[in-house]
Short mmCIF file of C-alpha atoms in Angstrom, two decimals:
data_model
loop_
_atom_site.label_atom_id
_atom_site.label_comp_id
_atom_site.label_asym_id
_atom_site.label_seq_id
_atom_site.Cartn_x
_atom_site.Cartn_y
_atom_site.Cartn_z
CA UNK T 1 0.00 0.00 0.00
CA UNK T 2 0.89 3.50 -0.92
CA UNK T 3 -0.35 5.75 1.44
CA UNK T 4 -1.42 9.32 -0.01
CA UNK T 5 -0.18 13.02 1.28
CA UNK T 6 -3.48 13.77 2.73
CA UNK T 7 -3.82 10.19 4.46
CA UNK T 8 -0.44 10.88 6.06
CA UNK T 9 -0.66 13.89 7.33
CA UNK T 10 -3.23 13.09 9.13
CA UNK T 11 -1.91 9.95 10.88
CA UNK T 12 1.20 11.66 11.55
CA UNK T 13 -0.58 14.77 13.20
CA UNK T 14 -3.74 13.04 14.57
CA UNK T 15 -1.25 9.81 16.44
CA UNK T 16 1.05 13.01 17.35
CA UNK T 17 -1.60 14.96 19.37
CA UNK T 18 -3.53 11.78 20.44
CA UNK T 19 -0.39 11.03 22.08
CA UNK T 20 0.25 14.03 23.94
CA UNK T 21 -3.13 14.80 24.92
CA UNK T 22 -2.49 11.17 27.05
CA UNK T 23 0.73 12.76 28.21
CA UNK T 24 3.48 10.87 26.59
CA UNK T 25 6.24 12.60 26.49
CA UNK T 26 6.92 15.06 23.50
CA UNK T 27 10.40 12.87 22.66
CA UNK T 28 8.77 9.47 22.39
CA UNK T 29 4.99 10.81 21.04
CA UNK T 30 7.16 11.99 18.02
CA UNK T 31 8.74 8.58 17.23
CA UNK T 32 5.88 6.37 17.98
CA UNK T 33 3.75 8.93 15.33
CA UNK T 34 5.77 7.35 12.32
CA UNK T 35 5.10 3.59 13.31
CA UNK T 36 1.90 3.59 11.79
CA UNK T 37 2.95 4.83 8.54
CA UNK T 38 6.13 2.55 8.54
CA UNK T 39 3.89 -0.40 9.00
CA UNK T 40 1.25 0.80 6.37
CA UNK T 41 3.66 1.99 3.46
CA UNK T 42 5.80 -0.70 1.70
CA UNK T 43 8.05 1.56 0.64
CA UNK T 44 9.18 2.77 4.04
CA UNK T 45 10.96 -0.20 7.12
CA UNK T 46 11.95 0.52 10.77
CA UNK T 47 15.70 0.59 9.53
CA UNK T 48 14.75 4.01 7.93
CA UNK T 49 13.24 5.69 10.81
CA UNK T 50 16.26 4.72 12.94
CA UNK T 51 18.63 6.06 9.99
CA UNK T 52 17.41 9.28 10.16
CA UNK T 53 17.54 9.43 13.87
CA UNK T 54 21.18 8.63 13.57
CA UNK T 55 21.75 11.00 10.95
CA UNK T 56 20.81 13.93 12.79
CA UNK T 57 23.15 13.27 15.46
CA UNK T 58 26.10 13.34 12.66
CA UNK T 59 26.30 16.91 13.31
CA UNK T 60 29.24 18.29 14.92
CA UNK T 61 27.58 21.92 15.77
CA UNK T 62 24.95 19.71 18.37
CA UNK T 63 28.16 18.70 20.39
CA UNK T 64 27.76 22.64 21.13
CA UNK T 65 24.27 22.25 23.13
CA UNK T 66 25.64 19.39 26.51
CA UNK T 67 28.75 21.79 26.24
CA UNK T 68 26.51 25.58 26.99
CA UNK T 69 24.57 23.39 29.12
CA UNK T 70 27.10 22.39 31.18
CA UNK T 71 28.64 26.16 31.44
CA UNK T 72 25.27 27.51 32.65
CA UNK T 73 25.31 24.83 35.46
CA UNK T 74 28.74 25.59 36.32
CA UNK T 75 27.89 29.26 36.36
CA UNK T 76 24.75 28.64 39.18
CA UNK T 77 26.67 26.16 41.12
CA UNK T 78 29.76 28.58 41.33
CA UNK T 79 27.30 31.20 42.60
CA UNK T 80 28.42 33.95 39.61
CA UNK T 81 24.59 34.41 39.66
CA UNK T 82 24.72 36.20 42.54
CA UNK T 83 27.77 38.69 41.29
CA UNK T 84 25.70 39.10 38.14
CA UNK T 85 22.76 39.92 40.72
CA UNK T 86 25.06 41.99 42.78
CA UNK T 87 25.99 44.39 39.45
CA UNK T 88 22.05 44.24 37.99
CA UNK T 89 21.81 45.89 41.70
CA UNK T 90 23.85 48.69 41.11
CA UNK T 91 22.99 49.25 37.58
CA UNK T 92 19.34 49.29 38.03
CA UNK T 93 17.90 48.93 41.49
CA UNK T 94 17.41 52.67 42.36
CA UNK T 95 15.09 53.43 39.45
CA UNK T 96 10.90 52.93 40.54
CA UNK T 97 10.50 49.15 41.18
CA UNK T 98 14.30 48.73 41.45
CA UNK T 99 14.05 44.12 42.39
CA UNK T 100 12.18 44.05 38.98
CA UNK T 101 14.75 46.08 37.25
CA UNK T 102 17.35 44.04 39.04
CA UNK T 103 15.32 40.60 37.99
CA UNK T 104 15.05 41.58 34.43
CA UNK T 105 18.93 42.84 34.06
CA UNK T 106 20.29 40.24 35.52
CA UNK T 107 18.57 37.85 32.94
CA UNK T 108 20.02 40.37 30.22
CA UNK T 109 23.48 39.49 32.07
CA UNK T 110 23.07 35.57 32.40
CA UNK T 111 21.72 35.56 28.92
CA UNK T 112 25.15 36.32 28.00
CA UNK T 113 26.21 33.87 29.39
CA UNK T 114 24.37 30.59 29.77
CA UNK T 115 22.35 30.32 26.84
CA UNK T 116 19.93 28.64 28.44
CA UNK T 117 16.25 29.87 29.60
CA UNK T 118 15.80 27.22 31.65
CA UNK T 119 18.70 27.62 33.76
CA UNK T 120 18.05 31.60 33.97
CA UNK T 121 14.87 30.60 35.53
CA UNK T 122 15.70 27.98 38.07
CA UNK T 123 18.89 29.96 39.30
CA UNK T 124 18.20 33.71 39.32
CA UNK T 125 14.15 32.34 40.12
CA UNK T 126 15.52 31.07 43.48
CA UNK T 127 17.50 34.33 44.95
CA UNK T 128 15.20 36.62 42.97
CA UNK T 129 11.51 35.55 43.62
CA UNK T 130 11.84 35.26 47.65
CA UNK T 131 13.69 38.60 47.82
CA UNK T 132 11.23 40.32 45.64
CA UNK T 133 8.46 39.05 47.98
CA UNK T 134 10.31 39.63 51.18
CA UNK T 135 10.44 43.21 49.52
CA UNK T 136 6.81 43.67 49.23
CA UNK T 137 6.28 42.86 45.64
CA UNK T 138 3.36 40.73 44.77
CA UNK T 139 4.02 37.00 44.37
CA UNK T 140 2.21 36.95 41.35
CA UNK T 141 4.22 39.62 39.63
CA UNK T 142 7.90 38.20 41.09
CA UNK T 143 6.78 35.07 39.77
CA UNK T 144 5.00 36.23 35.97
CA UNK T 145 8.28 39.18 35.66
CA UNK T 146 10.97 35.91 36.60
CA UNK T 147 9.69 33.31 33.84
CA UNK T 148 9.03 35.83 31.24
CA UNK T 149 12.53 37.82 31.46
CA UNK T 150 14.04 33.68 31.64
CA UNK T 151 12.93 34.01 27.90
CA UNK T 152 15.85 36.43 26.60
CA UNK T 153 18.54 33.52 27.35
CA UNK T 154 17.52 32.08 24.39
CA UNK T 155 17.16 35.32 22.37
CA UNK T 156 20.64 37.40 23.25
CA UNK T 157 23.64 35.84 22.46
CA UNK T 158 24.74 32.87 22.78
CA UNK T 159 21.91 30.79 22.66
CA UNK T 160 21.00 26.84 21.99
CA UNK T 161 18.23 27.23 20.43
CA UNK T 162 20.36 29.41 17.24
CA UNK T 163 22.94 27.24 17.81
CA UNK T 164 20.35 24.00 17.15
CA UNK T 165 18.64 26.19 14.14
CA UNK T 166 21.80 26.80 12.57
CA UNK T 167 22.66 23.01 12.42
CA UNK T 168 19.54 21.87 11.15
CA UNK T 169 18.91 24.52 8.88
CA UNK T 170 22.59 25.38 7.58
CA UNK T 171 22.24 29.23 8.86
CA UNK T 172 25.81 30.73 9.99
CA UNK T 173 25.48 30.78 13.71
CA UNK T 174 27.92 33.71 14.18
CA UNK T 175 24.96 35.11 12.38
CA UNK T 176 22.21 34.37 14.14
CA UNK T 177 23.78 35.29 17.46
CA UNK T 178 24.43 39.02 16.18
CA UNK T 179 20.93 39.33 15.06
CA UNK T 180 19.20 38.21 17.89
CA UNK T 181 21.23 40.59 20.20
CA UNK T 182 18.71 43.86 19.04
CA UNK T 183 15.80 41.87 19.31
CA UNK T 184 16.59 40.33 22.89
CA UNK T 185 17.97 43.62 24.14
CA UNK T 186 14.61 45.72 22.93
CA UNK T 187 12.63 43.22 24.79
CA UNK T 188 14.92 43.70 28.18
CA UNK T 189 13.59 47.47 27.93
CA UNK T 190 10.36 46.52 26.90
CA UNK T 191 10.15 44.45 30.07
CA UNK T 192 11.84 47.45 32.02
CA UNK T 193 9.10 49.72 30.92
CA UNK T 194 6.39 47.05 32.21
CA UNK T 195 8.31 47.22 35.97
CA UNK T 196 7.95 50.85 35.67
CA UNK T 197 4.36 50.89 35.29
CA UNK T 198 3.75 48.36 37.49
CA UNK T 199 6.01 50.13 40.28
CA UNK T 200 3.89 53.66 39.47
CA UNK T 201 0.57 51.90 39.82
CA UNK T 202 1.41 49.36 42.93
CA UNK T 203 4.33 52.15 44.50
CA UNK T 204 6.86 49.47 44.85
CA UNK T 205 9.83 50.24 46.35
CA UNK T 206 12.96 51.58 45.22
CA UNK T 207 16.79 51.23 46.26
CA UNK T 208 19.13 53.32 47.31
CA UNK T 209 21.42 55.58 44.55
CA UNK T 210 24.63 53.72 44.44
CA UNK T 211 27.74 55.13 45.48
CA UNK T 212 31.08 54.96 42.73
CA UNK T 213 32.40 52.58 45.22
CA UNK T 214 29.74 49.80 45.05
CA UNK T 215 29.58 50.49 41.31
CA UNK T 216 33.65 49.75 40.85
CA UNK T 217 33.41 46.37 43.69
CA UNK T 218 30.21 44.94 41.52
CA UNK T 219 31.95 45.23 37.91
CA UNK T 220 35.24 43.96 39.54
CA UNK T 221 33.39 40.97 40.90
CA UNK T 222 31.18 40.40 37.91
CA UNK T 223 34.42 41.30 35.38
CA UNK T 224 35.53 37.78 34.47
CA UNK T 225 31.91 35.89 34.00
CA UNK T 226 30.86 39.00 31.65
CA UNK T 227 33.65 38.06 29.58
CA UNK T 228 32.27 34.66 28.80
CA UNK T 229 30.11 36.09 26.00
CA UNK T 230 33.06 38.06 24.55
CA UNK T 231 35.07 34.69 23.91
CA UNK T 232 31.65 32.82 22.75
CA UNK T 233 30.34 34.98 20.58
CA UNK T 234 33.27 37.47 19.30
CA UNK T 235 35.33 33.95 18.97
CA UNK T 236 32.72 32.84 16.39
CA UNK T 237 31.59 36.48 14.64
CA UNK T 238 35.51 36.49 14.06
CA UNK T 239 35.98 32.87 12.31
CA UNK T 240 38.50 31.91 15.36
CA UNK T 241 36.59 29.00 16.94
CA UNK T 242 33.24 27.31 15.67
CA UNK T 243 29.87 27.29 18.15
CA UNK T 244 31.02 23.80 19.28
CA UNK T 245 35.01 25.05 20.36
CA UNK T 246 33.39 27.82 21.37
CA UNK T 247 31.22 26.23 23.64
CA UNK T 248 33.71 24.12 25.00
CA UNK T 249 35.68 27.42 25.96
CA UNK T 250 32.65 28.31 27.55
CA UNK T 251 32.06 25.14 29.97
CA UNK T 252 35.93 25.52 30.46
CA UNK T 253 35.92 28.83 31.74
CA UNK T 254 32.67 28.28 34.22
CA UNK T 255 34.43 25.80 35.33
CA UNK T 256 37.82 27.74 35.91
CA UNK T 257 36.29 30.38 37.37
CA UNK T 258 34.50 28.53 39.34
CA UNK T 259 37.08 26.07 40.78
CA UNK T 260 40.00 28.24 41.19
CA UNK T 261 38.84 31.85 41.23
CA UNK T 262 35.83 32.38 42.92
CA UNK T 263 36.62 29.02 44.45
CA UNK T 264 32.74 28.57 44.75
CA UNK T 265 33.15 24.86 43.47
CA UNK T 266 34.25 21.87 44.56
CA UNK T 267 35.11 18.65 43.33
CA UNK T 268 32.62 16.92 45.17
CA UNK T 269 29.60 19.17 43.31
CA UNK T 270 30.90 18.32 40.08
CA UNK T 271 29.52 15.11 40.07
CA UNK T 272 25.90 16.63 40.73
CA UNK T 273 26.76 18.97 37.77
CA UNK T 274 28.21 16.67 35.38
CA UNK T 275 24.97 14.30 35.98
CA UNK T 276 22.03 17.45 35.72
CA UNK T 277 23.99 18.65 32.47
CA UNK T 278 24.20 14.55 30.92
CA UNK T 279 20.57 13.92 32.05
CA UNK T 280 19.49 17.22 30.29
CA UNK T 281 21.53 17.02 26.96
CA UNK T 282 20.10 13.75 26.62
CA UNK T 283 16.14 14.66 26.90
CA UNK T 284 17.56 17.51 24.19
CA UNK T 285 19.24 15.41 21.94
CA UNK T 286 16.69 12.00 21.90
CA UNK T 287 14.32 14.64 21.08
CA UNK T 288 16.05 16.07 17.95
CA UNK T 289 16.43 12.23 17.05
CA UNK T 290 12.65 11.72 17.07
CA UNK T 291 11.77 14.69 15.41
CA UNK T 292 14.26 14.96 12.70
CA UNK T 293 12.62 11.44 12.19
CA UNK T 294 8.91 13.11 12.16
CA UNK T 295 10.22 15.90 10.36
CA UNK T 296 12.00 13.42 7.56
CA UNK T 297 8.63 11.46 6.81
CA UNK T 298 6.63 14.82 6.68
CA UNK T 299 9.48 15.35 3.33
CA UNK T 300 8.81 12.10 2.20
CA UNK T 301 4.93 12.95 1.94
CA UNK T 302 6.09 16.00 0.30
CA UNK T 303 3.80 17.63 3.15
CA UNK T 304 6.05 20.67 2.81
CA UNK T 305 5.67 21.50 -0.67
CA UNK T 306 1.54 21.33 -0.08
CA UNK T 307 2.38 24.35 2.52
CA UNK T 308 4.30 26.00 -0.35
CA UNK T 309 1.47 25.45 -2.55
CA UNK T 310 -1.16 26.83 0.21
CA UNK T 311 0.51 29.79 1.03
CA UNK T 312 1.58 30.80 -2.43
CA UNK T 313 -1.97 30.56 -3.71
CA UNK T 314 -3.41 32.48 -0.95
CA UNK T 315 -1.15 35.15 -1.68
CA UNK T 316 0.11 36.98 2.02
CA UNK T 317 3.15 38.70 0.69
CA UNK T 318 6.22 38.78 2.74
CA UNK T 319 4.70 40.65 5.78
CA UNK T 320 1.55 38.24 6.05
CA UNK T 321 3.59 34.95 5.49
CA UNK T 322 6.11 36.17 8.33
CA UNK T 323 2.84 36.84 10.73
CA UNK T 324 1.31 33.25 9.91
CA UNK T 325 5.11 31.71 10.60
CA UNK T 326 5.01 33.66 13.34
CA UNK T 327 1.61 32.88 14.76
CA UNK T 328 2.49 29.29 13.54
CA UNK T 329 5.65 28.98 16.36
CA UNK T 330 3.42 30.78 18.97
CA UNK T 331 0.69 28.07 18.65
CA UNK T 332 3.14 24.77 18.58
CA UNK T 333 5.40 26.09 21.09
CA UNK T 334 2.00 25.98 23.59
CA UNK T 335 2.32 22.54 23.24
CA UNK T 336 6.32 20.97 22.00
CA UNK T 337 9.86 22.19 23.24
CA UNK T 338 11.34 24.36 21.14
CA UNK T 339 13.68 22.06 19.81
CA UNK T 340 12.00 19.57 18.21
CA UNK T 341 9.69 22.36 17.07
CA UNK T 342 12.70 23.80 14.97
CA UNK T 343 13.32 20.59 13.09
CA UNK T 344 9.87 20.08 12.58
CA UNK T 345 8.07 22.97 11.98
CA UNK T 346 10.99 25.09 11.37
CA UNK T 347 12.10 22.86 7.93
CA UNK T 348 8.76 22.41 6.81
CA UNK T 349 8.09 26.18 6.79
CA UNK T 350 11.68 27.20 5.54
CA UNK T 351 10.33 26.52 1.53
CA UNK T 352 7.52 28.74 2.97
CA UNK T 353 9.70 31.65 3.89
CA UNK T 354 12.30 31.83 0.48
CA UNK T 355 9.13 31.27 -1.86
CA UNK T 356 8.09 34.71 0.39
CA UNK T 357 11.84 36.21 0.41
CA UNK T 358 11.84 36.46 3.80
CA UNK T 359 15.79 36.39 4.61
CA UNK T 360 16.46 33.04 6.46
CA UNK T 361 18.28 34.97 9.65
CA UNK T 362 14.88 36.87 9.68
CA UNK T 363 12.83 33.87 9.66
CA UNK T 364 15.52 32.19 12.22
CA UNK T 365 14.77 35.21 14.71
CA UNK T 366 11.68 35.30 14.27
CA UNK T 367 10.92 31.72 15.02
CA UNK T 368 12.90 31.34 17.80
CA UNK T 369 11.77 34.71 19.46
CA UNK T 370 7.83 33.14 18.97
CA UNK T 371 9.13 29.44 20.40
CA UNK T 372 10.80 31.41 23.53
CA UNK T 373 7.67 32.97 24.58
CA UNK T 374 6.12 29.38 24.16
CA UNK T 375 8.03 28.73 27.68
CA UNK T 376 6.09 30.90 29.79
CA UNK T 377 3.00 29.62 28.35
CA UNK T 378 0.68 26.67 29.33
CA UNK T 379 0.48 23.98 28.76
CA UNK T 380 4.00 23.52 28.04
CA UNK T 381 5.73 26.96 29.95
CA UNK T 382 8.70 25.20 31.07
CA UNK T 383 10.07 28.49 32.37
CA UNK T 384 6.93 29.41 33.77
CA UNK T 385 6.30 26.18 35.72
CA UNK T 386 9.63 26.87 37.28
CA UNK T 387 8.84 29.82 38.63
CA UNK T 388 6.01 28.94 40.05
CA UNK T 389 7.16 25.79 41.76
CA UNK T 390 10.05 28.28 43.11
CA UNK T 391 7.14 30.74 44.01
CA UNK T 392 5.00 27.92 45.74
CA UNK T 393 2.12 29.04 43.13
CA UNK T 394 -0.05 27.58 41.26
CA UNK T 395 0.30 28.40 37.02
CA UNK T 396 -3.35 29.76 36.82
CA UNK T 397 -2.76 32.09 39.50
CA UNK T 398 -0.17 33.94 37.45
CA UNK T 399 -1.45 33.99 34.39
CA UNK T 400 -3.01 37.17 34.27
CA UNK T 401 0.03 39.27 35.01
CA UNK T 402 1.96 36.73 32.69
CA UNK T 403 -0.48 38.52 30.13
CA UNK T 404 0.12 41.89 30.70
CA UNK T 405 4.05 41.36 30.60
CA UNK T 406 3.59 39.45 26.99
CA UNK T 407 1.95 42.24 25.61
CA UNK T 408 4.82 44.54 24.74
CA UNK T 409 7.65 41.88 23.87
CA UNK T 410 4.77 40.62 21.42
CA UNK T 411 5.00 44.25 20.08
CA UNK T 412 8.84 43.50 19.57
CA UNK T 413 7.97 40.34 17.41
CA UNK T 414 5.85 42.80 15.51
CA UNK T 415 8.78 45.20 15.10
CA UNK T 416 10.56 42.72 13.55
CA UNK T 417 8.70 41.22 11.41
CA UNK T 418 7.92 44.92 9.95
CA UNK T 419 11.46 45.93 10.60
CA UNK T 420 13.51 43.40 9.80
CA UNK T 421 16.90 45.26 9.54
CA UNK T 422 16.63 45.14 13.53
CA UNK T 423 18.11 42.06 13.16
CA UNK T 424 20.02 42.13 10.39
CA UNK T 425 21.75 45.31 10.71
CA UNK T 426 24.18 43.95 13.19
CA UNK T 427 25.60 40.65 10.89
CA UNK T 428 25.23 43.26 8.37
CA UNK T 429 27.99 45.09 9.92
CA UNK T 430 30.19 43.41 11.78
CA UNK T 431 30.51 40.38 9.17
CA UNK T 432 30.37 42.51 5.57
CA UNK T 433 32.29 39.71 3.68
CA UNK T 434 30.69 36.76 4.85
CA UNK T 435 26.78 37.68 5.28
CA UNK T 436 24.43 39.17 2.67
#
């Protein structure tokens, strides 16, 4: 039997959801999807599934994403969170609502560092959420301001998620971290101006002016981990090291500043770091197998090209294709991690975004930007359900200020999907002989 387009697209998407909606986990619900069609097309065999899922991990770039996983552990065991707290204090703690300043700065900061929204949220979450409350914040609002500022670690530089797009979608990475660096800092002031109203409406407090003195001891003990994104990302922009080296001089360097500098770790925690960063790089990578093996027999149905065919007949132009890929990410990344939803959705709607011209760093950002907000919202919000564990909330309880605090970093999206020399000006610029 020869099973048609429509017929498997349907079986593939129906067994997909079916499967989630029963709460099997994302990783496996993708895999088990294809058995159906393996065992009712005689052109396809289980040795083909498992081919592809071994193929994908032939990439020498993924090596990058245990490696920037590892650093950002290294970097909240060694306790340089709390140095990059200690300078978002001085920086930005005495304007109105100075902890939410200070919460959203320091993700700027660890951003920079960690690549990671996941690890922003667990480890500035814990210092951050009780001191905002012990403040007289609102739980709610510590909580909804903490998951949704965890989003920029995958939006500034470096990131996994570019690092994961770039690989699967052969997009320089060097790239892709310059343009996302606008973007993710326009939505750190977009988030500022959201603590500002809040503060003016609930009269939260503010912190004292800092003197030069605390402003020299919190750069001198922050100097060395706000280097780290200096090596990653100016390593790569200049063609010295690829994202996978330069990863590896990331994990190296949390892990010499930690051990013999700030001396905050010890042999003894490694193991505990080693085994959180091994048990999280492989729920990452077994889910890039599975879905590169989804995303393979969506090709082989040529589901893609009856996108291409959709879209091109209904005629959006390049603005209203980049709002329907844009909406597109939004909606699947309530559901799926945002890896597997790059290798899925992300190559299917690729043909989708040249047949529009829309420049592939400019689709890159603005997928990944959509897919990061997917972590602070249900029922997936993996960001968002760390908070409020840390918070001792319930989701539903926060989802109203979550909300309001979307609103304008949506309007960023916007911006650059109408503007989309925000994120290519930057690439533009700093790499004129290697980026068009």
């Amino acid at each position: 039997m020869i099973v048609s387009t429509a017929l498997a697209c349907a079986i593939l998407v129906g067994s997909f959801i079916f499967l989630v909606l029963i709460r099997v986990p994302v990783a496996f619900a993708l895999g088990i999807a294809t058995v159906p069609l393996v065992v009712m097309d005689l052109r396809l065999t289980p040795f083909i599934v498992l081919d592809r899922m071994f193929q994908s991990y032939n990439s020498f770039i993924l090596l990058a994403v245990p490696f920037f996983l590892l650093a950002a552990n290294l970097m909240n065991s060694g306790k340089i969170t709390d140095r990059l707290i200690q300078l978002a204090r001085v920086l930005t703690g005495w304007m109105p609502g100075g902890l939410g300043h200070v919460n959203v700065a320091v993700s700027m900061l660890f951003a920079g560092i960690s690549g990671s929204s996941t690890a922003d949220a667990a480890g500035c979450g814990k210092i951050l959420i009780p001191a905002m409350v012990k403040e007289g914040y609102d739980r709610r609002f510590a909580i909804a301001l903490t998951a949704c500022s965890s989003v920029m670690g995958v939006i500034i530089p470096p990131s996994i998620l570019m690092v994961v797009w770039g690989g699967v979608m052969q997009v320089s990475v060097g790239a892709l971290f310059l343009a996302g660096a606008i973007p993710g800092l326009m939505i750190g002031l977009a988030l500022m101006c959201t603590v500002y109203g809040y503060a003016r409406v609930y009269d939260y407090p503010t912190e004292g002016r800092p003197t030069l003195r605390d402003l020299w001891q919190a750069i001198r003990g922050s100097f060395l981990a706000l280097l780290t994104p200096v090596l990653v990302v100016g390593g790569i922009v200049g063609g010295i090291v690829t994202p996978t080296e330069s990863a590896i001089i990331a994990a190296a360097y949390a892990l010499f500043l930690g051990m013999f500098v700030y001396r905050t770790v010890s042999i003894r925690d490694l193991g505990h770091v080693f085994y959180d960063t091994g048990r999280f790089a492989a729920i990452s990578l077994f889910a890039i197998g599975t879905a590169s093996a989804f995303g393979w027999m969506l090709a082989f149905f040529q589901v893609p090209r009856l996108i291409v065919g959709f879209m091109t007949a209904m005629e959006f132009g390049s603005f209203g294709t980049a709002l329907v890929i844009a909406a597109l990410f939004l909606f699947f990344g309530l559901f799926i991690d945002a890896i597997p939803t790059i290798i899925i959705l992300g190559t299917v709607l690729l043909p989708v975004a040249n047949a529009a011209d829309i420049h592939p760093v400019v689709f890159a950002i603005i997928g990944i930007i959509s897919l990061a907000f997917g972590l602070v919202t249900p029922p997936y919000g993996l960001c968002l359900l760390i908070s409020a564990a840390i918070g001792g909330m319930n989701v539903v309880q926060v989802m109203r200020d979550v909300v309001i605090i979307l609103v304008p970093m949506l309007l960023i999206l916007i911006l650059v999907i109408v503007f989309p020399d925000l994120a290519l000006w930057l690439p533009r610029t700093l790499m004129p002989g290697t980026f068009p």
